[in-house]
Coordinates of C-alpha atoms in Angstrom, one line a residue:
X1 CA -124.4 149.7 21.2
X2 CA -126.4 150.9 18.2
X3 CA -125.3 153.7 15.8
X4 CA -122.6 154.9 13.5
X5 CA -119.6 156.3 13.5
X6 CA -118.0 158.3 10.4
X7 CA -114.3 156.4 10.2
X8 CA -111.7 157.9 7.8
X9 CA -110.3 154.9 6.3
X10 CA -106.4 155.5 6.2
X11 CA -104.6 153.6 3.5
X12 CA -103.3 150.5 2.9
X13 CA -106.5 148.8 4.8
X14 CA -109.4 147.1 3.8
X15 CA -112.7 147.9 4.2
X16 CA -113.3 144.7 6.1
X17 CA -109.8 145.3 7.9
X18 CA -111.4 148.1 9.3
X19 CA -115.2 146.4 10.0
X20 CA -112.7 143.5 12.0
X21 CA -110.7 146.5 14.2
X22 CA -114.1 147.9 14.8
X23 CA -115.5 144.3 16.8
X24 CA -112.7 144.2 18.2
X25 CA -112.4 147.8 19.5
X26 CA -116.1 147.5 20.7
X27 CA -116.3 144.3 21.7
X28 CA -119.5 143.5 19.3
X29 CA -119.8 141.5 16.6
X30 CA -122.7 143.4 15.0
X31 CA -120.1 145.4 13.1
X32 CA -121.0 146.8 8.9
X33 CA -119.4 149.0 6.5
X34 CA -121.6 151.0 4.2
X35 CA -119.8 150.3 0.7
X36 CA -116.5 149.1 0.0
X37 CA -113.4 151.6 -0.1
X38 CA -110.2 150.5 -1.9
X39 CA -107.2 150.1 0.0
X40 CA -105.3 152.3 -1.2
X41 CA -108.0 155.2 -1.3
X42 CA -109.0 156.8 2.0
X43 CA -111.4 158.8 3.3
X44 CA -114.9 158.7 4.7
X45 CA -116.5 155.1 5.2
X46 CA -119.4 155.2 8.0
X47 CA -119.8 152.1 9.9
X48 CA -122.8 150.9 11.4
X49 CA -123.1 149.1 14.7
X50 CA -125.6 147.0 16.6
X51 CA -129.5 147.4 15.0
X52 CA -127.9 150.3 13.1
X53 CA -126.7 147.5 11.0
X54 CA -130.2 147.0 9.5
X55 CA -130.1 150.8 7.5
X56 CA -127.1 149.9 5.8
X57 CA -128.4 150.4 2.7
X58 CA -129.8 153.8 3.4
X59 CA -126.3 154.8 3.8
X60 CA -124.5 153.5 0.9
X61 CA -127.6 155.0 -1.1
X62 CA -126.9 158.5 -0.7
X63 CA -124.6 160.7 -3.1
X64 CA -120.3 160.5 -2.7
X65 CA -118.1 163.4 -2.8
X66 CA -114.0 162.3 -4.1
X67 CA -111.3 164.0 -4.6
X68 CA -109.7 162.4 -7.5
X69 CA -106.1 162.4 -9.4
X70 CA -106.1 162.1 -12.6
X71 CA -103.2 160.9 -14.6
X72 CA -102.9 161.2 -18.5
X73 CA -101.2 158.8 -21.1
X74 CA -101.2 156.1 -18.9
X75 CA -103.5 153.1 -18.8
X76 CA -103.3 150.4 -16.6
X77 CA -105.3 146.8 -16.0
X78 CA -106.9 148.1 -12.7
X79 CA -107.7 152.0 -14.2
X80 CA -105.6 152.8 -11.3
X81 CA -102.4 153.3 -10.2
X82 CA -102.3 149.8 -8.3
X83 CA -102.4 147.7 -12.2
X84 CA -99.9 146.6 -14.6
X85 CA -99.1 149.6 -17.5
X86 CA -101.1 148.4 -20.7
X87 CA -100.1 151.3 -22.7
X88 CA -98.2 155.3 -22.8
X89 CA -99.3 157.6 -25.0
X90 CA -98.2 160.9 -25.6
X91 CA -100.3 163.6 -23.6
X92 CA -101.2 167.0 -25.3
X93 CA -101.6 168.9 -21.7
X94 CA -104.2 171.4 -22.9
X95 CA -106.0 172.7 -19.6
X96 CA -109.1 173.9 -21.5
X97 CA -109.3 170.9 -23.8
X98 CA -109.2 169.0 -20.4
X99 CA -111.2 171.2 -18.7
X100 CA -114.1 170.5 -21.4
X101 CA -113.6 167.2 -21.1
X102 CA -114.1 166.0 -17.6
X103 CA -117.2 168.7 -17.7
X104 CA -118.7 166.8 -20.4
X105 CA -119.4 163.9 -18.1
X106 CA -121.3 166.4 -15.8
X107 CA -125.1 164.3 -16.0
X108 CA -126.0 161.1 -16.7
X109 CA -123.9 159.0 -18.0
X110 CA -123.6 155.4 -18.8
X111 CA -120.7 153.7 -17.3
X112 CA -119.2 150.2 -17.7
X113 CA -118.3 149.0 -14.2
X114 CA -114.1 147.5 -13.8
X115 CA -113.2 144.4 -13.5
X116 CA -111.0 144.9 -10.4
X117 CA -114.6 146.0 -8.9
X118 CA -116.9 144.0 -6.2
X119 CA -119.4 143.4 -8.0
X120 CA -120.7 139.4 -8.6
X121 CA -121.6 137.5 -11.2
X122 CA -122.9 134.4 -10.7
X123 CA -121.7 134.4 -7.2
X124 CA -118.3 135.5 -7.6
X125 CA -116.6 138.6 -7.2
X126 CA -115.6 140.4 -10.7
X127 CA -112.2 141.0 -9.3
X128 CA -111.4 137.5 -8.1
X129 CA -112.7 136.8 -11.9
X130 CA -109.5 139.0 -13.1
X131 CA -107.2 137.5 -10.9
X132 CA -108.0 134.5 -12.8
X133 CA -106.8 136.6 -15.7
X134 CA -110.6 136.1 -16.9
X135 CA -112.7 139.5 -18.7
X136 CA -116.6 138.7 -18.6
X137 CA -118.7 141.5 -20.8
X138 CA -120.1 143.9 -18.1
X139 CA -123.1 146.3 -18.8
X140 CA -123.3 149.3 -18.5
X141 CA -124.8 151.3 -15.8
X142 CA -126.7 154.7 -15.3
X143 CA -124.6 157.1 -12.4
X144 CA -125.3 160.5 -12.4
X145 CA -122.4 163.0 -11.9
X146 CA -123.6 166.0 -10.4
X147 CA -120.3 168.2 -10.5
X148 CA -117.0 168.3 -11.4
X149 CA -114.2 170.9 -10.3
X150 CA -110.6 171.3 -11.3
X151 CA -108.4 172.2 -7.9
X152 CA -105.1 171.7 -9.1
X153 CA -103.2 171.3 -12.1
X154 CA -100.1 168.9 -12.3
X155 CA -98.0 169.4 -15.4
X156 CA -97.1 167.6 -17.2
X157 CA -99.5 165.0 -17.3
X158 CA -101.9 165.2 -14.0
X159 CA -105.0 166.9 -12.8
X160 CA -106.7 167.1 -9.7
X161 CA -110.6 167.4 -9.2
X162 CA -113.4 167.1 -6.9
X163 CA -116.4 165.2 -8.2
X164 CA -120.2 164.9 -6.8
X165 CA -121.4 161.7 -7.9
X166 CA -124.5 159.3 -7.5
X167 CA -123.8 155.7 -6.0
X168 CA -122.3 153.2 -7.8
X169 CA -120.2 155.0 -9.3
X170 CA -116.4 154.7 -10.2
X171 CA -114.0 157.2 -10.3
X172 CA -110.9 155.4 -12.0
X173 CA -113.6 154.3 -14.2
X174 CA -114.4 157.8 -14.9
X175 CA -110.6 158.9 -15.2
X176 CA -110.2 156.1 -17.4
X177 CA -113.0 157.2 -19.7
X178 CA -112.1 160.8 -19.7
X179 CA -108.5 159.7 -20.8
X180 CA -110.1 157.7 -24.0
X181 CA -112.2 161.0 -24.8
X182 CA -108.9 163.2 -24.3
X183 CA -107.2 160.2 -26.9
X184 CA -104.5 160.0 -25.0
X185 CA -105.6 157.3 -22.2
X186 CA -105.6 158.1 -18.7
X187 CA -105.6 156.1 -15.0
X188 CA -106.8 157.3 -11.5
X189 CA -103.4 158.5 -9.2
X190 CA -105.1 158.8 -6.3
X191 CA -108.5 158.7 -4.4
X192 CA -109.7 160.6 -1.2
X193 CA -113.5 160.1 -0.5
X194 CA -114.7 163.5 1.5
X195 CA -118.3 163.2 1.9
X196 CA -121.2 160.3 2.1
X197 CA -124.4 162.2 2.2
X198 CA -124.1 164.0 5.2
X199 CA -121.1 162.2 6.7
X200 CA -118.1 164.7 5.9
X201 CA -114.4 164.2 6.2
X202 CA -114.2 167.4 8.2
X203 CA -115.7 165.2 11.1
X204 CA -114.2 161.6 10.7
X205 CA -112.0 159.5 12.8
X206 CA -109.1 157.5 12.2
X207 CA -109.1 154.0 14.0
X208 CA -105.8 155.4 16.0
X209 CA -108.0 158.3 17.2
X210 CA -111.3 156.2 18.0
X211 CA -109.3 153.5 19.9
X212 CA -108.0 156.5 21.5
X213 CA -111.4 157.4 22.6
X214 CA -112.2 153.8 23.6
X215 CA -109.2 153.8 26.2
X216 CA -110.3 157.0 27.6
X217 CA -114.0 156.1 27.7
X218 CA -115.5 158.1 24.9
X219 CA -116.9 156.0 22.7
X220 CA -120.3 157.5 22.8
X221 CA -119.1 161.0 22.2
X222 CA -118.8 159.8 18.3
X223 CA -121.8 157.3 18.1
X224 CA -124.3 159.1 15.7
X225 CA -127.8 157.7 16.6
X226 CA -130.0 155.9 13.7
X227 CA -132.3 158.8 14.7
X228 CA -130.4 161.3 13.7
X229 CA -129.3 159.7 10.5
X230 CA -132.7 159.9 9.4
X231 CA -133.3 163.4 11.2
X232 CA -135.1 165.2 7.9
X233 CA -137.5 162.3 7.5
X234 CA -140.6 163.2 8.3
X235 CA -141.8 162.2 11.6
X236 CA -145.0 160.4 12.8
X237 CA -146.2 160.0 16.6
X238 CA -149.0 157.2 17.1
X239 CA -151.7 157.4 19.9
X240 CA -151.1 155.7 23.3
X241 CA -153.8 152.8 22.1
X242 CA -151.6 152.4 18.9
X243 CA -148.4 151.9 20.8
X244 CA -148.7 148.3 21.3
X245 CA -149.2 147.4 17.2
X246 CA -146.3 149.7 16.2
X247 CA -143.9 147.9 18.7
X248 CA -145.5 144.3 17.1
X249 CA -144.4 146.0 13.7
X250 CA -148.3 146.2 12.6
X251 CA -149.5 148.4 9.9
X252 CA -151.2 151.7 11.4
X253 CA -153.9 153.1 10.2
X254 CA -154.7 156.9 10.2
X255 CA -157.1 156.8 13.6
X256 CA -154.3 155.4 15.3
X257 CA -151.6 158.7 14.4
X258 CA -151.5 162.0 16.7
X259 CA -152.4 164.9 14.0
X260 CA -150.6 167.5 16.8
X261 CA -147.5 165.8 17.0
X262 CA -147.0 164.2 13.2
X263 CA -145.6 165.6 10.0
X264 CA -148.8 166.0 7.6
X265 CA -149.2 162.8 5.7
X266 CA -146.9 162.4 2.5
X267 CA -146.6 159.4 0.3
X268 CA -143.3 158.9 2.1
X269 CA -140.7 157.0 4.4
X270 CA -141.5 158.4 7.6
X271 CA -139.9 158.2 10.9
X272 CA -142.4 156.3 13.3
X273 CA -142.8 156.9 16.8
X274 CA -144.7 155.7 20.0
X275 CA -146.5 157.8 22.1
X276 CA -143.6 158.5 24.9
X277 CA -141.4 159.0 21.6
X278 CA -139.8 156.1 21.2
X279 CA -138.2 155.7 17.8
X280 CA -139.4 152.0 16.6
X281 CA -138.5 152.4 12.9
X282 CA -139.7 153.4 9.2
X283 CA -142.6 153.0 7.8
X284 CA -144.0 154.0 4.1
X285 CA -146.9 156.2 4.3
X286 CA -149.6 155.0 1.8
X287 CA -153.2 156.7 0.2
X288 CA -156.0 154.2 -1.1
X289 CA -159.3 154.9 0.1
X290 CA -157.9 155.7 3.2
X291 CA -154.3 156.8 4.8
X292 CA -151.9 154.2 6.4
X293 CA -148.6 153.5 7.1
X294 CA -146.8 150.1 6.6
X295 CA -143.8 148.8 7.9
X296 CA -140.3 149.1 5.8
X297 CA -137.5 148.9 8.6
X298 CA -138.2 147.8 12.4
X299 CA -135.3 149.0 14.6
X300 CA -136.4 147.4 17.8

């Protein structure tokens, strides 16, 4: 079985709770998640199966949407609501003030990754680090925010928004940050993760309701192809004599690509395909002196 199928991670499990339910449920051990989700956020966490294990990483590439909570005066060890309190401050709840504030993170910005995060240094997890009660200096990285949205306001000290974000980035990191700019301190209350690129909450399954689908023999009605992940790629169809390099993973060379059935060339990943249409993976198109296309992900 090769695909992926858009899981809305309920609270309370693991992202790797949730990759070990999955081989179990399907009986295969070829089983990935496409970037940890705390446990106690939920949401959208697509999960890749069989050779649709190998574009992983195109998956946990693309732009996040969260819903977030907010929670002023409050910071905690974790920048969520899961740590120890460090510290209460009083909370001026000024809903423009606020209002400017979490819009002035709207671009890019430079954000120092949490302890409590995944991350390693020198082969260890940052968050096994701070169980130790250790803190290493962390740099800072580049995310790009790409909106931010008030939907509810929660006197007296909470406030609800939507973000639009680039990978890697945090979101109690970002209430956190917003709560130093406000002066007052601040924590994330909550997390719901709605979107990963084009995988939307609006059409995610719960493991209940997938293991429902197993018993009744419908697993296949929620397997997304790798195909269709990468349906706006463009798409390249080699000749019949070419078919037999492409399957060996060869680089192709411009007399061996149909012109009628291929996207014009662009410096780009494409979608490459034999003949009879088989999809056989990515390649990067390439222009020297003359056009080819090399191999970047076989899925055969």
């Amino acid at each position: 079985m090769d695909g992926i199928i858009n899981i809305y991670k309920e609270k309370g499990y693991t992202s790797h709770d949730v990759v070990q339910i999955l081989r179990r449920l399907s009986k295969q051990r070829k089983v990935g998640h496409t970037g940890t989700l705390d446990p106690e956020a939920e949401g959208v966490l697509p999960v890749c199966f069989g050779k649709a294990t190998k574009v992983v990483e195109y998956i946990i590439g693309q732009n996040k949407q969260y819903k977030a909570r907010l929670c002023l005066g409050i910071t905690t060890t974790t920048e969520d609501h899961t740590g120890e309190i460090i510290k209460r401050r009083p909370v001026e709840y000024d809903t423009e003030r606020i209002k400017t504030v979490l819009q002035s993170f709207i671009g890019e910005y430079q954000q120092i990754p949490p302890m409590y995060s995944a991350i390693k240094v020198q082969g260890k997890k940052l968050y096994e680090l701070a169980r130790e009660g250790k803190e290493i200096k962390r740099e800072p990285r580049t995310v790009y925010i790409y909106n931010i949205q008030i939907t509810k306001w929660l006197f007296p000290n909470q406030v609800e928004f939507i973000v639009d974000c680039s990978k890697g980035t945090y979101i109690r990191t970002l209430c956190a940050d917003v709560g130093e700019k406000l002066g007052c301190g601040g924590h994330m209350s909550g997390l719901l993760r709605t979107a990963v690129g084009d995988f939307s909450i609006t059409n995610s399954y719960t493991l209940d309701q997938l293991e429902e689908k197993v018993n009744t023999k419908c697993w296949d009605s929620v397997l997304i192809s790798i195909e269709e992940l990468f349906q706006n790629y463009p798409k390249v169809y080699v000749t019949p004599s070419a078919d037999r390099s492409l399957q060996n993973g060869h680089t192709i060379y411009e007399k061996g690509i149909d012109p009628i059935r291929s996207s014009p060339f662009q410096e780009n990943v494409v979608c490459m395909y034999t003949s009879t249409g088989d999809f056989i993976g990515l390649y990067q198109g390439i222009q020297q002196e003359y056009i080819f296309y090399k191999p970047v992900k076989m899925l055969i």
